[in-house]
Each structure stands twice: as C-alpha cells, then as structure tokens.
PDB file of C-alpha atoms and ligand atoms in Angstrom:
ATOM      1  CA  ARG A 739     -11.054   3.355  -7.082  1.00 82.00           C
ATOM      2  CA  SER A 740      -9.336   1.059  -4.577  1.00 95.00           C
ATOM      3  CA  ILE A 741      -5.935  -0.304  -5.496  1.00 98.00           C
ATOM      4  CA  TYR A 742      -6.122  -2.695  -2.526  1.00 98.00           C
ATOM      5  CA  SER A 743      -9.172  -4.181  -0.847  1.00 98.00           C
ATOM      6  CA  VAL A 744      -8.491  -6.047   2.371  1.00 98.00           C
ATOM      7  CA  ARG A 745     -11.568  -7.858   3.653  1.00 98.00           C
ATOM      8  CA  ASN A 746     -11.756  -9.595   7.012  1.00 98.00           C
ATOM      9  CA  VAL A 747      -8.130 -10.651   6.839  1.00 98.00           C
ATOM     10  CA  SER A 748      -6.514 -12.660   9.619  1.00 98.00           C
ATOM     11  CA  ARG A 749      -3.008 -14.090   9.816  1.00 98.00           C
ATOM     12  CA  ARG A 750      -2.699 -16.681  12.530  1.00 97.00           C
ATOM     13  CA  TYR A 751       0.374 -18.336  13.979  1.00 96.00           C
ATOM     14  CA  GLY A 752      -1.172 -21.166  15.994  1.00 94.00           C
ATOM     15  CA  GLU A 753      -3.188 -19.483  18.745  1.00 93.00           C
ATOM     16  CA  LEU A 754      -1.834 -16.031  17.991  1.00 96.00           C
ATOM     17  CA  ALA A 755      -3.590 -13.751  15.508  1.00 97.00           C
ATOM     18  CA  ALA A 756      -0.881 -11.398  14.192  1.00 98.00           C
ATOM     19  CA  LEU A 757      -3.712  -9.827  12.175  1.00 98.00           C
ATOM     20  CA  ASP A 758      -7.231 -10.228  13.475  1.00 98.00           C
ATOM     21  CA  ASP A 759     -10.144  -9.597  11.087  1.00 97.00           C
ATOM     22  CA  VAL A 760      -8.727  -6.501   9.413  1.00 98.00           C
ATOM     23  CA  SER A 761     -10.653  -4.718   6.661  1.00 98.00           C
ATOM     24  CA  LEU A 762      -9.133  -1.825   4.744  1.00 97.00           C
ATOM     25  CA  GLU A 763      -9.585  -0.066   1.421  1.00 97.00           C
ATOM     26  CA  ILE A 764      -6.569   1.723  -0.042  1.00 97.00           C
ATOM     27  CA  THR A 765      -7.257   4.304  -2.736  1.00 96.00           C
ATOM     28  CA  ARG A 766      -5.094   4.496  -5.838  1.00 97.00           C
ATOM     29  CA  GLY A 767      -2.592   7.321  -5.420  1.00 96.00           C
ATOM     30  CA  GLU A 768      -3.050   7.501  -1.654  1.00 96.00           C
ATOM     31  CA  TRP A 769      -0.152   7.887   0.796  1.00 97.00           C
ATOM     32  CA  LEU A 770      -1.044   5.646   3.729  1.00 97.00           C
ATOM     33  CA  SER A 771       0.981   5.417   6.927  1.00 97.00           C
ATOM     34  CA  ILE A 772       0.762   2.324   9.124  1.00 97.00           C
ATOM     35  CA  VAL A 773       1.737   2.924  12.748  1.00 96.00           C
ATOM     36  CA  GLY A 774       1.358   1.107  16.061  1.00 95.00           C
ATOM     37  CA  PRO A 775       3.417  -0.454  18.842  1.00 94.00           C
ATOM     38  CA  SER A 776       5.920  -3.220  18.276  1.00 94.00           C
ATOM     39  CA  GLY A 777       4.163  -6.540  17.733  1.00 95.00           C
ATOM     40  CA  SER A 778       0.872  -4.949  16.638  1.00 96.00           C
ATOM     41  CA  GLY A 779       0.943  -6.568  13.185  1.00 96.00           C
ATOM     42  CA  LYS A 780       2.433  -3.835  10.976  1.00 96.00           C
ATOM     43  CA  SER A 781       5.014  -6.047   9.278  1.00 94.00           C
ATOM     44  CA  THR A 782       2.505  -8.859   8.908  1.00 96.00           C
ATOM     45  CA  LEU A 783       0.110  -6.529   7.083  1.00 97.00           C
ATOM     46  CA  MET A 784       2.975  -5.160   4.972  1.00 96.00           C
ATOM     47  CA  ASN A 785       4.111  -8.667   4.041  1.00 96.00           C
ATOM     48  CA  ILE A 786       0.609  -9.605   2.909  1.00 97.00           C
ATOM     49  CA  LEU A 787       0.184  -6.405   0.854  1.00 98.00           C
ATOM     50  CA  GLY A 788       3.687  -6.955  -0.567  1.00 97.00           C
ATOM     51  CA  CYS A 789       2.986 -10.525  -1.716  1.00 97.00           C
ATOM     52  CA  MET A 790       5.550 -11.950   0.699  1.00 95.00           C
ATOM     53  CA  ASP A 791       2.997 -13.753   2.887  1.00 96.00           C
ATOM     54  CA  SER A 792      -0.610 -14.932   2.601  1.00 97.00           C
ATOM     55  CA  PRO A 793      -3.497 -14.507   5.046  1.00 98.00           C
ATOM     56  CA  THR A 794      -4.963 -17.528   6.816  1.00 97.00           C
ATOM     57  CA  ASP A 795      -8.474 -16.048   6.399  1.00 97.00           C
ATOM     58  CA  GLY A 796     -10.049 -13.296   4.353  1.00 98.00           C
ATOM     59  CA  ILE A 797      -9.705 -11.720   0.938  1.00 98.00           C
ATOM     60  CA  VAL A 798      -6.968  -9.447  -0.435  1.00 98.00           C
ATOM     61  CA  LEU A 799      -7.450  -7.819  -3.825  1.00 98.00           C
ATOM     62  CA  LEU A 800      -4.754  -5.900  -5.678  1.00 98.00           C
ATOM     63  CA  GLU A 801      -6.179  -4.192  -8.750  1.00 96.00           C
ATOM     64  CA  GLY A 802      -8.970  -6.754  -8.704  1.00 95.00           C
ATOM     65  CA  ASP A 803      -6.714  -9.833  -8.458  1.00 96.00           C
ATOM     66  CA  ARG A 804      -7.128 -12.208  -5.495  1.00 97.00           C
ATOM     67  CA  LEU A 805      -3.727 -12.271  -3.781  1.00 98.00           C
ATOM     68  CA  ASP A 806      -5.063 -14.591  -1.088  1.00 97.00           C
ATOM     69  CA  LYS A 807      -5.678 -17.305  -3.720  1.00 97.00           C
ATOM     70  CA  MET A 808      -2.199 -17.131  -5.219  1.00 97.00           C
ATOM     71  CA  GLY A 809       0.733 -19.454  -4.588  1.00 96.00           C
ATOM     72  CA  GLU A 810       4.374 -18.357  -4.426  1.00 95.00           C
ATOM     73  CA  PRO A 811       5.168 -18.322  -8.172  1.00 94.00           C
ATOM     74  CA  GLU A 812       2.191 -16.081  -8.951  1.00 96.00           C
ATOM     75  CA  LEU A 813       2.887 -13.852  -5.945  1.00 96.00           C
ATOM     76  CA  ALA A 814       6.507 -13.463  -7.084  1.00 93.00           C
ATOM     77  CA  THR A 815       5.313 -12.244 -10.485  1.00 92.00           C
ATOM     78  CA  VAL A 816       2.919  -9.689  -8.963  1.00 94.00           C
ATOM     79  CA  ARG A 817       5.668  -8.556  -6.571  1.00 93.00           C
ATOM     80  CA  ARG A 818       8.035  -7.868  -9.466  1.00 90.00           C
ATOM     81  CA  GLU A 819       5.566  -6.287 -11.836  1.00 91.00           C
ATOM     82  CA  LYS A 820       3.425  -4.137  -9.557  1.00 94.00           C
ATOM     83  CA  ILE A 821       5.226  -3.529  -6.283  1.00 95.00           C
ATOM     84  CA  GLY A 822       8.353  -1.711  -5.211  1.00 94.00           C
ATOM     85  CA  LEU A 823       9.689  -2.796  -1.834  1.00 94.00           C
ATOM     86  CA  ILE A 824      11.865  -0.736   0.495  1.00 93.00           C
ATOM     87  CA  PHE A 825      13.185  -2.134   3.770  1.00 89.00           C
ATOM     88  CA  GLN A 826      14.816  -0.673   6.858  1.00 87.00           C
ATOM     89  CA  GLN A 827      17.784  -3.057   6.485  1.00 88.00           C
ATOM     90  CA  PHE A 828      18.190  -2.270   2.759  1.00 90.00           C
ATOM     91  CA  HIS A 829      18.526  -5.976   1.728  1.00 92.00           C
ATOM     92  CA  LEU A 830      21.151  -5.216  -0.905  1.00 95.00           C
ATOM     93  CA  VAL A 831      23.233  -8.116  -2.224  1.00 95.00           C
ATOM     94  CA  GLN A 832      26.671  -7.386  -0.752  1.00 97.00           C
ATOM     95  CA  HIS A 833      28.873  -8.726  -3.559  1.00 97.00           C
ATOM     96  CA  LEU A 834      27.005  -6.858  -6.316  1.00 96.00           C
ATOM     97  CA  THR A 835      27.408  -3.213  -7.298  1.00 96.00           C
ATOM     98  CA  ALA A 836      24.652  -0.624  -6.878  1.00 97.00           C
ATOM     99  CA  CYS A 837      23.790  -0.963 -10.561  1.00 96.00           C
ATOM    100  CA  GLU A 838      23.753  -4.789 -10.452  1.00 94.00           C
ATOM    101  CA  ASN A 839      21.500  -4.703  -7.389  1.00 95.00           C
ATOM    102  CA  VAL A 840      19.021  -2.564  -9.302  1.00 94.00           C
ATOM    103  CA  MET A 841      19.234  -4.819 -12.383  1.00 93.00           C
ATOM    104  CA  LEU A 842      18.505  -7.902 -10.255  1.00 91.00           C
ATOM    105  CA  ALA A 843      15.008  -6.610  -9.537  1.00 89.00           C
ATOM    106  CA  GLN A 844      14.097  -6.024 -13.200  1.00 86.00           C
ATOM    107  CA  HIS A 845      11.205  -7.956 -14.745  1.00 71.00           C
ATOM    108  CA  TYR A 846      11.888 -11.630 -15.389  1.00 65.00           C
ATOM    109  CA  HIS A 847      10.852 -11.247 -19.008  1.00 61.00           C
ATOM    110  CA  SER A 848      13.063  -8.273 -19.797  1.00 68.00           C
ATOM    111  CA  ILE A 849      16.722  -8.744 -20.681  1.00 75.00           C
ATOM    112  CA  PRO A 850      18.759  -7.097 -17.907  1.00 79.00           C
ATOM    113  CA  ASP A 851      19.021  -3.513 -19.041  1.00 85.00           C
ATOM    114  CA  GLU A 852      21.937  -1.581 -17.623  1.00 90.00           C
ATOM    115  CA  LYS A 853      20.848   1.703 -19.197  1.00 92.00           C
ATOM    116  CA  GLU A 854      17.494   1.527 -17.450  1.00 92.00           C
ATOM    117  CA  ALA A 855      19.164   0.705 -14.120  1.00 94.00           C
ATOM    118  CA  LEU A 856      21.531   3.648 -14.536  1.00 95.00           C
ATOM    119  CA  ALA A 857      18.582   5.925 -15.301  1.00 94.00           C
ATOM    120  CA  ALA A 858      16.896   4.801 -12.073  1.00 93.00           C
ATOM    121  CA  LEU A 859      20.107   5.502 -10.135  1.00 95.00           C
ATOM    122  CA  GLU A 860      20.296   8.898 -11.810  1.00 94.00           C
ATOM    123  CA  ARG A 861      16.811   9.739 -10.547  1.00 90.00           C
ATOM    124  CA  VAL A 862      17.946   9.292  -6.950  1.00 90.00           C
ATOM    125  CA  GLY A 863      21.255  11.084  -7.512  1.00 91.00           C
ATOM    126  CA  MET A 864      23.354   7.913  -7.367  1.00 94.00           C
ATOM    127  CA  ALA A 865      24.575   7.590 -10.966  1.00 94.00           C
ATOM    128  CA  GLU A 866      28.221   8.276 -10.011  1.00 96.00           C
ATOM    129  CA  ARG A 867      28.057   5.496  -7.441  1.00 96.00           C
ATOM    130  CA  ALA A 868      26.726   2.859  -9.857  1.00 96.00           C
ATOM    131  CA  THR A 869      29.830   0.653  -9.685  1.00 97.00           C
ATOM    132  CA  HIS A 870      30.213   0.829  -5.906  1.00 97.00           C
ATOM    133  CA  LEU A 871      29.508  -2.093  -3.606  1.00 97.00           C
ATOM    134  CA  PRO A 872      26.965  -1.574  -0.792  1.00 97.00           C
ATOM    135  CA  ARG A 873      29.717  -1.506   1.859  1.00 96.00           C
ATOM    136  CA  GLU A 874      31.333   1.399   0.019  1.00 97.00           C
ATOM    137  CA  LEU A 875      28.152   3.451   0.416  1.00 96.00           C
ATOM    138  CA  SER A 876      26.728   5.313   3.410  1.00 93.00           C
ATOM    139  CA  GLY A 877      23.360   4.288   4.862  1.00 92.00           C
ATOM    140  CA  GLY A 878      21.611   7.139   3.092  1.00 91.00           C
ATOM    141  CA  GLU A 879      23.249   6.216  -0.213  1.00 93.00           C
ATOM    142  CA  GLN A 880      22.291   2.564   0.212  1.00 94.00           C
ATOM    143  CA  GLN A 881      18.681   3.508   0.834  1.00 91.00           C
ATOM    144  CA  ARG A 882      18.706   5.637  -2.324  1.00 93.00           C
ATOM    145  CA  VAL A 883      19.926   2.579  -4.252  1.00 95.00           C
ATOM    146  CA  CYS A 884      17.013   0.670  -2.684  1.00 94.00           C
ATOM    147  CA  VAL A 885      14.616   3.384  -3.876  1.00 93.00           C
ATOM    148  CA  ALA A 886      16.073   3.063  -7.399  1.00 93.00           C
ATOM    149  CA  ARG A 887      15.658  -0.734  -7.177  1.00 93.00           C
ATOM    150  CA  ALA A 888      12.045  -0.309  -6.039  1.00 93.00           C
ATOM    151  CA  LEU A 889      11.332   2.001  -9.002  1.00 91.00           C
ATOM    152  CA  ILE A 890      12.953  -0.079 -11.728  1.00 91.00           C
ATOM    153  CA  ASN A 891       9.729  -1.766 -12.891  1.00 88.00           C
ATOM    154  CA  HIS A 892       7.615   1.404 -12.629  1.00 90.00           C
ATOM    155  CA  PRO A 893       5.456  -0.064  -9.854  1.00 93.00           C
ATOM    156  CA  ASP A 894       1.919   1.107  -9.134  1.00 93.00           C
ATOM    157  CA  VAL A 895       2.613   0.876  -5.424  1.00 97.00           C
ATOM    158  CA  ILE A 896       5.622   1.386  -3.175  1.00 97.00           C
ATOM    159  CA  LEU A 897       5.636  -0.484   0.139  1.00 97.00           C
ATOM    160  CA  ALA A 898       8.200   0.735   2.638  1.00 96.00           C
ATOM    161  CA  ASP A 899       8.859  -0.874   6.037  1.00 94.00           C
ATOM    162  CA  GLU A 900      10.631   1.645   8.318  1.00 92.00           C
ATOM    163  CA  PRO A 901      12.404   3.217   5.325  1.00 92.00           C
ATOM    164  CA  THR A 902      14.076   5.890   7.439  1.00 91.00           C
ATOM    165  CA  GLY A 903      14.759   3.672  10.473  1.00 89.00           C
ATOM    166  CA  ASN A 904      18.504   3.506   9.799  1.00 87.00           C
ATOM    167  CA  LEU A 905      18.989   7.021   8.452  1.00 87.00           C
ATOM    168  CA  ASP A 906      20.116  10.288   9.975  1.00 88.00           C
ATOM    169  CA  GLU A 907      17.887  13.370   9.699  1.00 90.00           C
ATOM    170  CA  VAL A 908      19.437  14.655   6.473  1.00 89.00           C
ATOM    171  CA  ASN A 909      18.975  11.363   4.656  1.00 88.00           C
ATOM    172  CA  GLU A 910      15.512  10.911   6.141  1.00 90.00           C
ATOM    173  CA  ARG A 911      14.611  14.238   4.493  1.00 91.00           C
ATOM    174  CA  VAL A 912      16.060  13.085   1.154  1.00 88.00           C
ATOM    175  CA  VAL A 913      13.968   9.908   1.200  1.00 89.00           C
ATOM    176  CA  ILE A 914      10.806  11.744   2.283  1.00 93.00           C
ATOM    177  CA  ASP A 915      11.264  14.384  -0.436  1.00 91.00           C
ATOM    178  CA  PHE A 916      11.615  11.589  -2.931  1.00 91.00           C
ATOM    179  CA  PHE A 917       8.427   9.932  -1.658  1.00 94.00           C
ATOM    180  CA  HIS A 918       6.628  13.249  -2.172  1.00 94.00           C
ATOM    181  CA  GLN A 919       7.797  13.325  -5.797  1.00 92.00           C
ATOM    182  CA  LEU A 920       6.509   9.788  -6.331  1.00 93.00           C
ATOM    183  CA  HIS A 921       3.225  10.599  -4.656  1.00 95.00           C
ATOM    184  CA  ASP A 922       2.797  13.728  -6.792  1.00 94.00           C
ATOM    185  CA  ALA A 923       3.377  11.543  -9.857  1.00 93.00           C
ATOM    186  CA  GLY A 924       0.489   9.275  -8.798  1.00 95.00           C
ATOM    187  CA  THR A 925       2.266   6.358  -7.106  1.00 96.00           C
ATOM    188  CA  THR A 926       0.461   4.748  -4.183  1.00 97.00           C
ATOM    189  CA  LEU A 927       2.683   4.773  -1.081  1.00 97.00           C
ATOM    190  CA  ILE A 928       2.229   2.536   1.939  1.00 98.00           C
ATOM    191  CA  VAL A 929       4.717   3.266   4.702  1.00 97.00           C
ATOM    192  CA  VAL A 930       5.208   1.519   8.038  1.00 96.00           C
ATOM    193  CA  THR A 931       6.966   3.829  10.478  1.00 94.00           C
ATOM    194  CA  HIS A 932       7.634   4.511  14.154  1.00 89.00           C
ATOM    195  CA  ASP A 933       8.473   8.114  13.367  1.00 91.00           C
ATOM    196  CA  ALA A 934       5.531  10.493  13.933  1.00 91.00           C
ATOM    197  CA  GLU A 935       6.943  13.042  11.518  1.00 92.00           C
ATOM    198  CA  VAL A 936       7.314  10.454   8.749  1.00 93.00           C
ATOM    199  CA  ALA A 937       3.819   9.110   9.499  1.00 94.00           C
ATOM    200  CA  ALA A 938       2.365  12.618   9.280  1.00 94.00           C
ATOM    201  CA  GLN A 939       3.498  12.878   5.637  1.00 94.00           C
ATOM    202  CA  GLY A 940       0.692  10.470   4.719  1.00 94.00           C
ATOM    203  CA  GLN A 941      -2.862  11.586   4.054  1.00 93.00           C
ATOM    204  CA  ARG A 942      -4.144   8.839   6.272  1.00 96.00           C
ATOM    205  CA  GLN A 943      -2.687   6.960   9.206  1.00 96.00           C
ATOM    206  CA  ILE A 944      -4.015   3.671  10.468  1.00 97.00           C
ATOM    207  CA  ILE A 945      -3.012   2.712  13.979  1.00 97.00           C
ATOM    208  CA  LEU A 946      -2.722  -1.025  14.624  1.00 97.00           C
ATOM    209  CA  GLU A 947      -3.052  -2.555  18.075  1.00 97.00           C
ATOM    210  CA  HIS A 948      -3.118  -6.284  18.776  1.00 97.00           C
ATOM    211  CA  GLY A 949      -3.608  -7.112  15.103  1.00 98.00           C
ATOM    212  CA  ARG A 950      -6.590  -4.812  14.656  1.00 98.00           C
ATOM    213  CA  ILE A 951      -7.089  -1.299  13.309  1.00 98.00           C
ATOM    214  CA  ALA A 952      -7.621   0.596  16.562  1.00 97.00           C
ATOM    215  CA  ARG A 953      -7.906   4.059  15.044  1.00 96.00           C
ATOM    216  CA  GLU A 954      -7.572   5.952  11.836  1.00 95.00           C
ATOM    217  CA  VAL A 955      -6.443   9.559  11.379  1.00 93.00           C
ATOM    218  CA  THR A 956      -7.131  11.452   8.160  1.00 92.00           C
ATOM    219  CA  ASP A 957      -5.231  14.609   7.389  1.00 78.00           C
ATOM    220  CA  VAL A 958      -8.003  16.917   6.244  1.00 62.00           C
ATOM    221  CA  LEU A 959      -5.527  19.638   5.272  1.00 61.00           C
ATOM    222  CA  SER A 960      -3.608  17.595   2.726  1.00 57.00           C
ATOM    223  CA  THR A 961      -4.492  17.694  -0.951  1.00 52.00           C
ATOM    224  CA  PRO A 962      -7.097  15.162  -2.049  1.00 51.00           C
ATOM    225  CA  THR A 963      -5.954  12.183  -4.128  1.00 47.00           C
ATOM    226  CA  LYS A 964      -6.107  12.516  -7.876  1.00 42.00           C
TER     227      LYS A 964
HETATM  228  P1  LIG B 776       5.056  -5.323  14.150  1.00 63.28           P
HETATM  229  O1  LIG B 776       5.560  -5.247  12.741  1.00 63.28           O
HETATM  230  O2  LIG B 776       3.933  -4.372  14.419  1.00 63.28           O
HETATM  231  O3  LIG B 776       6.134  -5.217  15.171  1.00 63.28           O
HETATM  232  P2  LIG B 776       4.572  -8.094  13.486  1.00 63.28           P
HETATM  233  O4  LIG B 776       3.640  -8.065  12.337  1.00 63.28           O
HETATM  234  O5  LIG B 776       6.006  -8.337  13.205  1.00 63.28           O
HETATM  235  O6  LIG B 776       4.390  -6.777  14.341  1.00 63.28           O
HETATM  236  O7  LIG B 776       4.107  -9.218  14.508  1.00 63.28           O
HETATM  237  C1  LIG B 776       2.770  -9.310  14.994  1.00 63.28           C
HETATM  238  C2  LIG B 776       2.685 -10.498  15.945  1.00 63.28           C
HETATM  239  O8  LIG B 776       2.867 -11.710  15.213  1.00 63.28           O
HETATM  240  C3  LIG B 776       3.748 -10.490  17.034  1.00 63.28           C
HETATM  241  O9  LIG B 776       3.173 -10.983  18.213  1.00 63.28           O
HETATM  242  C4  LIG B 776       4.796 -11.440  16.491  1.00 63.28           C
HETATM  243  O10 LIG B 776       5.523 -12.034  17.526  1.00 63.28           O
HETATM  244  C5  LIG B 776       3.949 -12.451  15.748  1.00 63.28           C
HETATM  245  N1  LIG B 776       4.675 -13.062  14.622  1.00 63.28           N
HETATM  246  C6  LIG B 776       5.145 -12.409  13.528  1.00 63.28           C
HETATM  247  N2  LIG B 776       5.751 -13.272  12.684  1.00 63.28           N
HETATM  248  C7  LIG B 776       5.659 -14.498  13.262  1.00 63.28           C
HETATM  249  C8  LIG B 776       6.097 -15.806  12.892  1.00 63.28           C
HETATM  250  N3  LIG B 776       6.747 -16.028  11.740  1.00 63.28           N
HETATM  251  N4  LIG B 776       5.826 -16.822  13.727  1.00 63.28           N
HETATM  252  C9  LIG B 776       5.156 -16.609  14.888  1.00 63.28           C
HETATM  253  N5  LIG B 776       4.716 -15.397  15.302  1.00 63.28           N
HETATM  254  C10 LIG B 776       4.972 -14.362  14.507  1.00 63.28           C
HETATM  255  P1  LIG B 777      14.191 -14.340  -7.388  1.00 63.28           P
HETATM  256  O1  LIG B 777      12.708 -14.596  -7.218  1.00 63.28           O
HETATM  257  O2  LIG B 777      14.671 -14.337  -8.793  1.00 63.28           O
HETATM  258  O3  LIG B 777      15.057 -15.104  -6.443  1.00 63.28           O
HETATM  259  P2  LIG B 777      14.229 -12.188  -5.619  1.00 63.28           P
HETATM  260  O4  LIG B 777      12.799 -12.075  -5.227  1.00 63.28           O
HETATM  261  O5  LIG B 777      15.182 -12.867  -4.696  1.00 63.28           O
HETATM  262  O6  LIG B 777      14.344 -12.827  -7.035  1.00 63.28           O
HETATM  263  O7  LIG B 777      14.744 -10.765  -5.953  1.00 63.28           O
HETATM  264  C1  LIG B 777      16.030 -10.507  -6.488  1.00 63.28           C
HETATM  265  C2  LIG B 777      16.478  -9.151  -6.006  1.00 63.28           C
HETATM  266  O8  LIG B 777      15.545  -8.161  -6.401  1.00 63.28           O
HETATM  267  C3  LIG B 777      16.591  -9.059  -4.513  1.00 63.28           C
HETATM  268  O9  LIG B 777      17.715  -8.233  -4.224  1.00 63.28           O
HETATM  269  C4  LIG B 777      15.307  -8.428  -4.092  1.00 63.28           C
HETATM  270  O10 LIG B 777      15.484  -7.701  -2.899  1.00 63.28           O
HETATM  271  C5  LIG B 777      15.012  -7.515  -5.268  1.00 63.28           C
HETATM  272  N1  LIG B 777      13.575  -7.373  -5.472  1.00 63.28           N
HETATM  273  C6  LIG B 777      12.716  -8.300  -5.929  1.00 63.28           C
HETATM  274  N2  LIG B 777      11.478  -7.822  -6.032  1.00 63.28           N
HETATM  275  C7  LIG B 777      11.539  -6.542  -5.620  1.00 63.28           C
HETATM  276  C8  LIG B 777      10.601  -5.486  -5.498  1.00 63.28           C
HETATM  277  N3  LIG B 777       9.325  -5.668  -5.820  1.00 63.28           N
HETATM  278  N4  LIG B 777      11.033  -4.289  -5.041  1.00 63.28           N
HETATM  279  C9  LIG B 777      12.322  -4.114  -4.714  1.00 63.28           C
HETATM  280  N5  LIG B 777      13.261  -5.061  -4.818  1.00 63.28           N
HETATM  281  C10 LIG B 777      12.892  -6.258  -5.270  1.00 63.28           C
END
C-alpha cells in the first residue's frame, strides 16, 4: 500500500542532523504536504525522496526498491522513470524552448519525441508557447512548463518544493487546480510549502521541526485515497 517507506532516516552534515531519525509511510495516491520552519529539514527530506540525495542512516523504499543503497547512476534512472520534480525556481534551461525543456526530461531510452512533449504542454495550456524561451514566459507560464516537464514520463509520484513560491494568486490557483486533477487521476503528490492554504490541499500534513516530525495533521473531511 505504501509507495514510500522511510525508516529511521537521518541525514547528517558533520555534527548537524538535517534529518534526525525520521520514519514515514506514504500511501500510493496520497497528497502529502510537508511544512515547518526554515531549516527544519523539508528540502533535505524532499531531496532524499526525489533521489537527489541519500541518507547517512536508515532505509528508504520506493515501490519496494532500496533508494538508500543506490548510487548516482541508479538514482538518476529512478528519478527519470518514476518521479516528476517541480521546483520553486523552475530550473528551466534558459537557451532552450519550452518544448525542448520538456523533451530534455524524457526517458533516456526513448528517442526524443516532440509530439509527446507538445501533448504535455497542451495539457497545461501551453501548446501555443512551445517555441518560446523561458525568459519570454511569465512566472506562471514557466511553472506550467515545469509541470509539463514533470509529467512527461507519466511519473507515479510528483515531488514539488515550494511550487507556488514565485507565483501570484491567479497562477497559484492554476497550479493547485492542476495538482487536484493529477491527484484525482491517482498520482501521489508530495508538496513542500510555506503557504497554509496550499498545505491544506493535502490530505495529510507533516510538520517538521529540527529534522524530526513534530506533528501530523490529517484532514478527516477529505476523500479517502483510492
Ligand atoms: P528547510 O528546507 O526546512 O529550510 P533544509 O533541509 O534545507 O531545511 O536544511 C535543514 C538543515 O540542514 C539546516 O540547518 C541547513 O542549514 C542544513 N543543511 C542543508 N543542506 C546542507 C549542506 N549541503 N551542508 C550543510 N548543512 C546543510
Ligand atoms: P542528465 O542526467 O542527462 O544530465 P538531468 O538530470 O540534468 O539529465 O536532467 C535534464 C533536464 O531534465 C533538466 O532540465 C532537469 O531539470 C530535467 N529533469 C530531469 N529529471 C526530471 C524529473 N524527474 N522531473 C522533472 N524534470 C526533470
């Protein structure tokens, strides 16, 4: 039932434990919000779940595979095939068009497929902007390109780190509505956010403090996971 199992995970930087003995089960299809003050370990946890960093102690399973045992080449494969990443700062390649940015994230083994990239851009209402460079797009438009890029490999899980941090209210709504569509379609969503309204969209919120899960809030009114 769990898509992720995190067991007694720590991530140490010398004396500092950015994550300190964290255990967490994430259910397939769940929308989980990760909140907490600056420096509490949110990005560290996100980076470990997103195969961008490894714990110094503990076990991390994604669909039964031990992420904590993997080296960078294996992690890169899992990241491409199973995970869609969305960042506050977009991380678009500036000299490539919207469409080329989406194509760059396609599976290693697939031949770059422009039609598929255009279809992903279409889903987020950005098809007419396919040939534009990032600097020719507004913040909201850039984040929609990032959503298309995150969806290109049909990931089981979307990890978003402050996805609405650089957006105005209108574009925040667009991104949240899109997350609801993905969630309704069965995608697991894990969202780090400072914004209480964005956090409240999730069925469960975990609150990190000093690298530990201090509290957990479950929204009893939301629909149960399928
Ligand atoms: P948050 O995302 O909640 O702001 P982080 O996960 O970025 O927190 O950081 C948690 C703690 O780990 C902080 O004290 C931060 O300074 C420290 N930290 C994060 N990355 C590194 C690093 N590469 N080297 C040393 N300390 C780090
Ligand atoms: P490579 O390993 O070939 O250097 P990168 O990891 O640098 O590839 O990714 C190439 C591009 O694809 C980058 O723009 C990166 O942000 C994007 N990308 C890679 N993996 C993902 C993912 N899982 N979700 C969203 N974008 C991704």
